[in-house]
Amino acid sequence: MQNILFTGAAGYIGSTTAYYFLKNTNCNIVIIDNLSSGFIENIQFLESTFGDRISFIKIDLSDNVALRELFKNNNFDCVVHFAASLIVPESVVKPLLYYDNNTKNTLALISLCIEYNINKFIFSSTAAVYGEPNEIPVTENAPLLPINPYGSSKMMSEIILRDVSFAYRDFNYVALRYFNVAGALCDNNYKDKKGLGQRSKNATHLIKVACECAAGKRESVSIFGSDYNTKDGSCIRDYVYIDDLALAHLSAYEFLYKHNKSEIFNVGYGKGYSVKEVISAVKEVSNVDFKTIEAPRRDGDPANLISNNAKILSLTSWRPKYNNLKTIINSAYQWELIN
Ligand SMILES: NC(=O)c1ccc[n+]([C@@H]2O[C@H](COP(=O)([O-])OP(=O)(O)OC[C@H]3O[C@@H](n4cnc5c(N)ncnc54)[C@H](O)[C@@H]3O)[C@@H](O)[C@H]2O)c1
């Protein structure tokens, strides 16, 4: 039975990915998280669903002593690393925080993997590593030119992984470059149980914020920039459903065991929607009108980010099942109504 370390899985993507690993394999998972942006409710949901196959330890990744103790006491087969700071505008004003939490702590984690001979690593990377790509949809071979410290901090982690896997031939990783993730676990029973979804203290992600407005939890949603060189002037993003993203990690895990080599994959659907289109779709799905505000551009936001997902489709078993904007929005909205 595999014993897997998940960092940051009290958070949105990590908890849903843990759900699918526990559901679809017979692994055990140890989750570490400092609960800075994660929620104990996500851990409780996993514990109540999967019992003692999951354990949680509150650890900050910067705590080298606790981390070393954890590696000493557990025989991990694989590490899936989600823990990070991830608010782009915040990274612009607090770059040191981002290099510290995202790059330095990832370096410490990889070092322990090498020391304790843990040879499989799955990394949460991001489309932000591309910056403003010249060609859309963007492929994994595009130059990495991040335009904010968040993207740079993740790019540096990718470079560390690349160099370490070159130097230590047994160490293999998959870096998944997520595009915009949204929605709530489709296995949720929205009538009588609080399930996994995009819990967040101060949400900044568009679908989440717009669904909060539709659910009456927030007054308005801002459109940051209406003068981009796009079809309606607002930014365009590729929205991927959380369950499909979680399942991409399982495909990455299979890939590592099957091929014993490292790879980088985009995870998106290859289709873009503008901010204005998303807001209209949320209003349509929820049948609720809410206020929108045309605000200035935010620092660090590229105009257009759409994935080319041919590589993950051709090299892994990943086949997206929920490639539909309204399905994504409906799950996010239903979740918002009961949470
Ligand atoms: N949400 C997206 O659209 C998106 C897009 C691209 C990439 N990503 C990446 O996916 C990963 C997960 O993001 P998410 O949306 O689930 O965010 P999240 O904030 O819900 O989850 C991050 C988790 O990491 C934990 N954490 C942060 N710093 C830590 C530290 N020093 N020690 C221990 N735990 C720590 C937080 O408490 C939280 O539970 C991140 O690496 C992020 O960069 C997310």
Short mmCIF file of C-alpha atoms and ligand atoms in Angstrom, two decimals:
data_model
loop_
_atom_site.label_atom_id
_atom_site.label_comp_id
_atom_site.label_asym_id
_atom_site.label_seq_id
_atom_site.Cartn_x
_atom_site.Cartn_y
_atom_site.Cartn_z
CA MET A 1 0.00 0.00 0.00
CA GLN A 2 1.35 3.39 -0.99
CA ASN A 3 1.96 6.05 1.63
CA ILE A 4 1.72 9.53 0.14
CA LEU A 5 2.53 12.92 1.62
CA PHE A 6 0.19 15.74 0.56
CA THR A 7 1.29 19.25 1.49
CA GLY A 8 -1.37 21.99 1.60
CA ALA A 9 -4.27 19.57 1.27
CA ALA A 10 -6.43 21.39 3.81
CA GLY A 11 -6.85 23.74 0.85
CA TYR A 12 -9.15 23.64 -2.12
CA ILE A 13 -7.26 21.66 -4.76
CA GLY A 14 -5.27 19.44 -2.39
CA SER A 15 -8.35 18.24 -0.48
CA THR A 16 -10.25 17.34 -3.66
CA THR A 17 -7.19 15.58 -5.06
CA ALA A 18 -6.81 13.66 -1.79
CA TYR A 19 -10.47 12.65 -2.13
CA TYR A 20 -9.81 11.09 -5.56
CA PHE A 21 -6.59 9.37 -4.50
CA LEU A 22 -8.40 7.82 -1.54
CA LYS A 23 -11.44 6.91 -3.62
CA ASN A 24 -9.62 5.46 -6.63
CA THR A 25 -6.55 3.82 -5.07
CA ASN A 26 -5.84 1.98 -1.81
CA CYS A 27 -3.20 4.51 -0.68
CA ASN A 28 -2.84 6.15 2.71
CA ILE A 29 -2.33 9.90 2.83
CA VAL A 30 -0.60 12.09 5.38
CA ILE A 31 -1.63 15.73 5.00
CA ILE A 32 0.49 18.55 6.34
CA ASP A 33 -0.82 22.11 6.31
CA ASN A 34 -0.39 25.22 8.43
CA LEU A 35 -4.07 26.18 7.88
CA SER A 36 -3.04 29.67 6.73
CA SER A 37 -5.53 29.52 3.86
CA GLY A 38 -6.74 25.95 4.31
CA PHE A 39 -9.67 24.72 6.40
CA ILE A 40 -10.01 22.01 9.01
CA GLU A 41 -13.49 21.33 7.56
CA ASN A 42 -11.84 19.91 4.44
CA ILE A 43 -9.78 17.54 6.56
CA GLN A 44 -12.85 16.56 8.60
CA PHE A 45 -14.75 15.78 5.40
CA LEU A 46 -11.93 13.49 4.24
CA GLU A 47 -11.65 11.85 7.68
CA SER A 48 -15.39 11.21 7.85
CA THR A 49 -15.36 9.72 4.34
CA PHE A 50 -12.16 7.66 4.47
CA GLY A 51 -11.46 7.06 8.17
CA ASP A 52 -7.92 6.32 9.25
CA ARG A 53 -6.51 6.12 5.72
CA ILE A 54 -5.94 9.81 6.14
CA SER A 55 -4.03 11.61 8.86
CA PHE A 56 -3.46 15.30 9.37
CA ILE A 57 -0.56 17.08 11.05
CA LYS A 58 -0.47 20.83 11.43
CA ILE A 59 3.00 21.79 10.23
CA ASP A 60 4.38 24.90 8.60
CA LEU A 61 6.64 23.96 5.70
CA SER A 62 9.27 26.37 6.95
CA ASP A 63 9.60 24.33 10.17
CA ASN A 64 12.65 22.29 9.17
CA VAL A 65 12.77 20.38 12.45
CA ALA A 66 9.14 19.21 12.24
CA LEU A 67 9.48 18.40 8.56
CA ARG A 68 12.59 16.30 9.09
CA GLU A 69 10.90 14.46 11.95
CA LEU A 70 7.96 13.73 9.65
CA PHE A 71 10.22 12.27 6.97
CA LYS A 72 12.15 10.27 9.55
CA ASN A 73 8.97 8.71 10.97
CA ASN A 74 7.20 7.94 7.72
CA ASN A 75 8.16 5.90 4.75
CA PHE A 76 6.65 8.00 1.97
CA ASP A 77 6.47 6.67 -1.58
CA CYS A 78 5.49 9.94 -3.19
CA VAL A 79 5.03 13.63 -2.36
CA VAL A 80 2.23 15.73 -3.84
CA HIS A 81 3.05 19.37 -3.14
CA PHE A 82 0.19 21.90 -3.14
CA ALA A 83 1.13 24.20 -0.25
CA ALA A 84 1.81 27.73 -1.47
CA SER A 85 0.80 31.36 -1.35
CA LEU A 86 -1.17 32.11 -4.49
CA ILE A 87 -2.67 35.56 -4.71
CA VAL A 88 -1.11 37.28 -7.71
CA PRO A 89 -1.65 40.96 -6.67
CA GLU A 90 -0.38 40.15 -3.16
CA SER A 91 2.76 38.66 -4.68
CA VAL A 92 3.43 41.96 -6.44
CA VAL A 93 3.52 43.86 -3.14
CA LYS A 94 4.99 41.06 -0.99
CA PRO A 95 7.48 39.29 -3.30
CA LEU A 96 9.69 38.07 -0.45
CA LEU A 97 6.78 36.19 1.09
CA TYR A 98 6.22 34.40 -2.21
CA TYR A 99 9.86 33.46 -2.80
CA ASP A 100 10.06 32.31 0.81
CA ASN A 101 6.89 30.24 0.97
CA ASN A 102 6.82 28.99 -2.59
CA THR A 103 10.44 28.65 -3.65
CA LYS A 104 12.47 28.28 -0.46
CA ASN A 105 10.03 25.88 1.20
CA THR A 106 9.79 23.81 -1.98
CA LEU A 107 13.58 23.60 -2.06
CA ALA A 108 13.60 22.34 1.55
CA LEU A 109 10.94 19.75 0.73
CA ILE A 110 12.79 18.47 -2.34
CA SER A 111 16.03 18.29 -0.33
CA LEU A 112 14.33 16.02 2.20
CA CYS A 113 12.99 13.85 -0.62
CA ILE A 114 16.54 13.35 -1.87
CA GLU A 115 17.86 12.70 1.62
CA TYR A 116 15.14 10.15 2.41
CA ASN A 117 15.16 8.59 -1.05
CA ILE A 118 11.64 9.55 -2.04
CA ASN A 119 11.71 9.46 -5.80
CA LYS A 120 8.29 10.58 -6.90
CA PHE A 121 7.09 14.17 -6.70
CA ILE A 122 4.01 15.90 -8.12
CA PHE A 123 4.11 19.68 -8.15
CA SER A 124 1.32 22.27 -8.39
CA SER A 125 2.60 24.72 -10.93
CA THR A 126 0.62 27.35 -12.76
CA ALA A 127 -0.07 28.96 -16.11
CA ALA A 128 1.37 32.12 -14.50
CA VAL A 129 4.85 30.80 -15.39
CA TYR A 130 4.16 31.78 -19.03
CA GLY A 131 3.46 35.46 -18.37
CA GLU A 132 2.02 36.95 -21.58
CA PRO A 133 2.56 34.15 -24.10
CA ASN A 134 3.07 35.09 -27.73
CA GLU A 135 1.11 32.12 -28.96
CA ILE A 136 -2.32 31.15 -27.66
CA PRO A 137 -3.15 28.37 -26.87
CA VAL A 138 0.17 28.09 -25.06
CA THR A 139 2.19 24.86 -25.14
CA GLU A 140 4.57 23.59 -22.47
CA ASN A 141 7.52 24.54 -24.71
CA ALA A 142 6.68 28.25 -24.68
CA PRO A 143 9.30 30.45 -22.99
CA LEU A 144 8.77 31.00 -19.28
CA LEU A 145 8.45 34.76 -18.79
CA PRO A 146 6.35 35.29 -15.67
CA ILE A 147 5.11 38.83 -15.10
CA ASN A 148 4.52 38.58 -11.34
CA PRO A 149 6.45 37.18 -8.36
CA TYR A 150 3.90 34.39 -7.88
CA GLY A 151 4.66 33.06 -11.37
CA SER A 152 8.39 33.56 -10.85
CA SER A 153 8.33 31.72 -7.53
CA LYS A 154 6.68 28.72 -9.21
CA MET A 155 9.01 28.87 -12.22
CA MET A 156 12.01 28.75 -9.87
CA SER A 157 10.55 25.67 -8.16
CA GLU A 158 10.15 24.04 -11.56
CA ILE A 159 13.81 24.81 -12.35
CA ILE A 160 14.92 23.26 -9.05
CA LEU A 161 12.90 20.14 -9.85
CA ARG A 162 14.39 19.94 -13.36
CA ASP A 163 17.96 20.24 -12.13
CA VAL A 164 17.51 17.87 -9.20
CA SER A 165 15.92 15.20 -11.40
CA PHE A 166 18.84 15.58 -13.81
CA ALA A 167 21.43 15.19 -11.06
CA TYR A 168 19.59 12.41 -9.15
CA ARG A 169 18.42 10.12 -11.94
CA ASP A 170 16.03 8.10 -9.75
CA PHE A 171 14.12 11.22 -8.72
CA ASN A 172 11.22 11.94 -11.08
CA TYR A 173 8.57 14.62 -10.97
CA VAL A 174 5.50 15.79 -12.79
CA ALA A 175 4.78 19.52 -12.72
CA LEU A 176 1.18 20.32 -13.55
CA ARG A 177 0.65 23.83 -14.84
CA TYR A 178 -2.93 24.50 -13.80
CA PHE A 179 -5.00 27.06 -15.62
CA ASN A 180 -7.98 28.60 -13.73
CA VAL A 181 -9.51 26.09 -11.37
CA ALA A 182 -13.13 26.37 -10.26
CA GLY A 183 -16.19 24.45 -9.10
CA ALA A 184 -16.95 22.05 -6.26
CA LEU A 185 -16.49 18.29 -5.93
CA CYS A 186 -19.13 16.67 -8.12
CA ASP A 187 -19.63 13.80 -5.62
CA ASN A 188 -20.96 16.31 -3.09
CA ASN A 189 -24.48 15.75 -1.92
CA TYR A 190 -25.70 19.32 -1.98
CA LYS A 191 -28.85 18.60 0.00
CA ASP A 192 -27.68 17.37 3.37
CA LYS A 193 -23.93 17.46 3.62
CA LYS A 194 -21.26 20.10 3.48
CA GLY A 195 -18.74 18.83 0.99
CA LEU A 196 -15.53 19.89 -0.63
CA GLY A 197 -15.55 23.17 -2.51
CA GLN A 198 -13.65 26.41 -2.86
CA ARG A 199 -13.55 27.46 0.79
CA SER A 200 -11.75 30.75 1.02
CA LYS A 201 -11.44 33.59 3.51
CA ASN A 202 -11.01 36.42 1.03
CA ALA A 203 -11.73 34.95 -2.35
CA THR A 204 -10.19 36.52 -5.44
CA HIS A 205 -11.00 33.85 -8.05
CA LEU A 206 -13.65 35.07 -10.47
CA ILE A 207 -16.14 32.16 -10.52
CA LYS A 208 -15.99 31.89 -6.73
CA VAL A 209 -16.52 35.64 -6.25
CA ALA A 210 -19.36 35.81 -8.78
CA CYS A 211 -21.09 32.78 -7.20
CA GLU A 212 -20.76 34.43 -3.77
CA CYS A 213 -22.57 37.44 -5.26
CA ALA A 214 -25.29 35.22 -6.72
CA ALA A 215 -25.68 33.48 -3.35
CA GLY A 216 -26.11 36.85 -1.61
CA LYS A 217 -22.84 36.67 0.34
CA ARG A 218 -21.11 39.52 -1.45
CA GLU A 219 -22.42 42.72 -2.97
CA SER A 220 -20.50 43.05 -6.22
CA VAL A 221 -17.87 41.61 -8.49
CA SER A 222 -15.15 43.75 -10.07
CA ILE A 223 -14.04 43.47 -13.68
CA PHE A 224 -10.36 44.36 -13.43
CA GLY A 225 -9.64 46.02 -16.77
CA SER A 226 -12.04 46.48 -19.68
CA ASP A 227 -9.44 47.81 -22.10
CA TYR A 228 -7.43 44.68 -22.87
CA ASN A 229 -6.88 43.68 -26.46
CA THR A 230 -9.49 40.90 -26.26
CA LYS A 231 -12.93 40.37 -27.81
CA ASP A 232 -14.80 42.36 -25.12
CA GLY A 233 -11.88 44.13 -23.43
CA SER A 234 -11.81 41.89 -20.34
CA CYS A 235 -9.24 39.17 -19.57
CA ILE A 236 -9.62 35.70 -21.02
CA ARG A 237 -8.92 32.55 -19.01
CA ASP A 238 -9.21 28.78 -19.43
CA TYR A 239 -11.43 27.44 -16.60
CA VAL A 240 -10.91 23.84 -15.54
CA TYR A 241 -13.29 21.92 -13.27
CA ILE A 242 -11.79 20.92 -9.93
CA ASP A 243 -12.60 17.20 -10.38
CA ASP A 244 -10.84 17.07 -13.74
CA LEU A 245 -7.84 18.83 -12.21
CA ALA A 246 -7.78 16.42 -9.26
CA LEU A 247 -7.93 13.49 -11.66
CA ALA A 248 -4.98 14.94 -13.61
CA HIS A 249 -2.89 14.31 -10.47
CA LEU A 250 -3.90 10.65 -10.50
CA SER A 251 -2.86 10.47 -14.15
CA ALA A 252 0.44 12.13 -13.21
CA TYR A 253 0.93 9.58 -10.43
CA GLU A 254 0.27 6.69 -12.85
CA PHE A 255 2.64 8.34 -15.34
CA LEU A 256 5.45 8.43 -12.78
CA TYR A 257 5.04 4.75 -11.93
CA LYS A 258 4.71 3.66 -15.53
CA HIS A 259 7.46 5.69 -17.15
CA ASN A 260 9.94 6.58 -14.41
CA LYS A 261 10.66 9.93 -15.98
CA SER A 262 9.82 13.57 -15.40
CA GLU A 263 7.32 15.65 -17.36
CA ILE A 264 5.51 18.96 -17.35
CA PHE A 265 1.87 19.17 -18.39
CA ASN A 266 -0.61 21.97 -18.91
CA VAL A 267 -3.97 21.23 -17.29
CA GLY A 268 -6.78 23.14 -18.95
CA TYR A 269 -9.47 22.59 -21.55
CA GLY A 270 -7.96 24.67 -24.33
CA LYS A 271 -10.90 27.06 -24.42
CA GLY A 272 -11.04 30.60 -23.07
CA TYR A 273 -13.84 32.70 -21.61
CA SER A 274 -13.69 36.40 -20.89
CA VAL A 275 -14.43 37.82 -17.44
CA LYS A 276 -17.61 39.36 -18.83
CA GLU A 277 -18.73 36.05 -20.34
CA VAL A 278 -18.16 34.26 -17.04
CA ILE A 279 -20.18 36.84 -15.12
CA SER A 280 -23.07 36.54 -17.61
CA ALA A 281 -22.94 32.75 -17.31
CA VAL A 282 -23.09 32.95 -13.49
CA LYS A 283 -26.13 35.24 -13.72
CA GLU A 284 -27.79 32.86 -16.16
CA VAL A 285 -27.08 29.67 -14.17
CA SER A 286 -28.13 31.18 -10.84
CA ASN A 287 -30.93 33.30 -12.28
CA VAL A 288 -29.74 36.09 -9.98
CA ASP A 289 -28.68 39.53 -11.12
CA PHE A 290 -25.89 41.20 -9.13
CA LYS A 291 -23.76 44.28 -9.33
CA THR A 292 -20.59 44.42 -11.42
CA ILE A 293 -18.01 47.19 -11.16
CA GLU A 294 -15.61 48.19 -13.94
CA ALA A 295 -12.33 48.59 -12.05
CA PRO A 296 -8.80 49.43 -13.25
CA ARG A 297 -6.44 46.66 -14.37
CA ARG A 298 -4.65 44.73 -11.61
CA ASP A 299 -0.88 44.45 -11.58
CA GLY A 300 0.38 41.14 -12.89
CA ASP A 301 -2.69 40.07 -14.90
CA PRO A 302 -1.97 38.85 -18.45
CA ALA A 303 -4.70 39.54 -21.05
CA ASN A 304 -5.15 36.06 -22.42
CA LEU A 305 -4.22 32.60 -21.06
CA ILE A 306 -5.51 29.47 -22.76
CA SER A 307 -3.85 26.06 -22.57
CA ASN A 308 -2.83 23.74 -25.30
CA ASN A 309 -3.57 20.42 -23.56
CA ALA A 310 -2.43 18.06 -26.34
CA LYS A 311 0.56 16.82 -24.34
CA ILE A 312 -1.28 15.58 -21.26
CA LEU A 313 -3.94 14.03 -23.50
CA SER A 314 -1.39 12.15 -25.55
CA LEU A 315 1.05 11.03 -22.82
CA THR A 316 -1.27 10.22 -19.91
CA SER A 317 -4.65 8.62 -19.24
CA TRP A 318 -6.23 12.02 -18.41
CA ARG A 319 -9.55 12.54 -20.18
CA PRO A 320 -11.53 15.53 -18.90
CA LYS A 321 -15.13 14.77 -18.06
CA TYR A 322 -16.59 18.14 -17.09
CA ASN A 323 -15.51 20.44 -19.87
CA ASN A 324 -18.46 22.79 -19.64
CA LEU A 325 -18.49 26.29 -18.15
CA LYS A 326 -22.07 26.06 -16.90
CA THR A 327 -21.41 22.71 -15.18
CA ILE A 328 -18.47 24.30 -13.38
CA ILE A 329 -20.49 27.34 -12.38
CA ASN A 330 -23.50 25.33 -11.28
CA SER A 331 -21.41 23.19 -8.92
CA ALA A 332 -19.73 26.30 -7.48
CA TYR A 333 -23.09 28.02 -7.03
CA GLN A 334 -24.82 25.01 -5.42
CA TRP A 335 -21.89 24.62 -3.03
CA GLU A 336 -22.03 28.31 -2.15
CA LEU A 337 -25.73 28.04 -1.27
CA ILE A 338 -25.17 25.46 1.48
CA ASN A 339 -21.75 26.47 2.80
N1 LIG B 1 -6.62 27.87 -7.48
C1 LIG B 1 -6.09 28.01 -8.70
O1 LIG B 1 -6.80 28.45 -9.65
C2 LIG B 1 -4.66 27.65 -8.96
C3 LIG B 1 -4.14 27.86 -10.24
C4 LIG B 1 -2.81 27.50 -10.51
C5 LIG B 1 -2.04 26.91 -9.51
N2 LIG B 1 -2.56 26.73 -8.27
C6 LIG B 1 -1.70 26.10 -7.24
O2 LIG B 1 -2.41 25.06 -6.62
C7 LIG B 1 -1.96 24.88 -5.27
C8 LIG B 1 -3.17 24.79 -4.35
O3 LIG B 1 -3.95 25.96 -4.49
P1 LIG B 1 -5.42 26.09 -3.86
O4 LIG B 1 -6.24 26.84 -4.84
O5 LIG B 1 -5.87 24.79 -3.34
O6 LIG B 1 -5.11 27.10 -2.66
P2 LIG B 1 -5.44 26.99 -1.10
O7 LIG B 1 -5.03 28.29 -0.50
O8 LIG B 1 -6.83 26.54 -0.91
O9 LIG B 1 -4.44 25.84 -0.65
C9 LIG B 1 -3.09 26.05 -0.30
C10 LIG B 1 -2.86 25.33 1.01
O10 LIG B 1 -1.49 25.43 1.38
C11 LIG B 1 -1.41 25.70 2.78
N3 LIG B 1 -0.12 26.36 3.03
C12 LIG B 1 0.32 27.53 2.48
N4 LIG B 1 1.55 27.80 2.95
C13 LIG B 1 1.91 26.77 3.79
C14 LIG B 1 3.05 26.50 4.57
N5 LIG B 1 4.09 27.31 4.61
N6 LIG B 1 3.06 25.36 5.30
C15 LIG B 1 2.01 24.51 5.28
N7 LIG B 1 0.90 24.74 4.58
C16 LIG B 1 0.84 25.85 3.83
C17 LIG B 1 -2.63 26.56 3.07
O11 LIG B 1 -3.02 26.58 4.42
C18 LIG B 1 -3.68 25.91 2.16
O12 LIG B 1 -4.36 24.88 2.82
C19 LIG B 1 -1.03 26.06 -5.00
O13 LIG B 1 0.30 25.58 -5.10
C20 LIG B 1 -1.32 27.03 -6.12
O14 LIG B 1 -0.21 27.81 -6.43
C21 LIG B 1 -3.85 27.08 -7.97
#
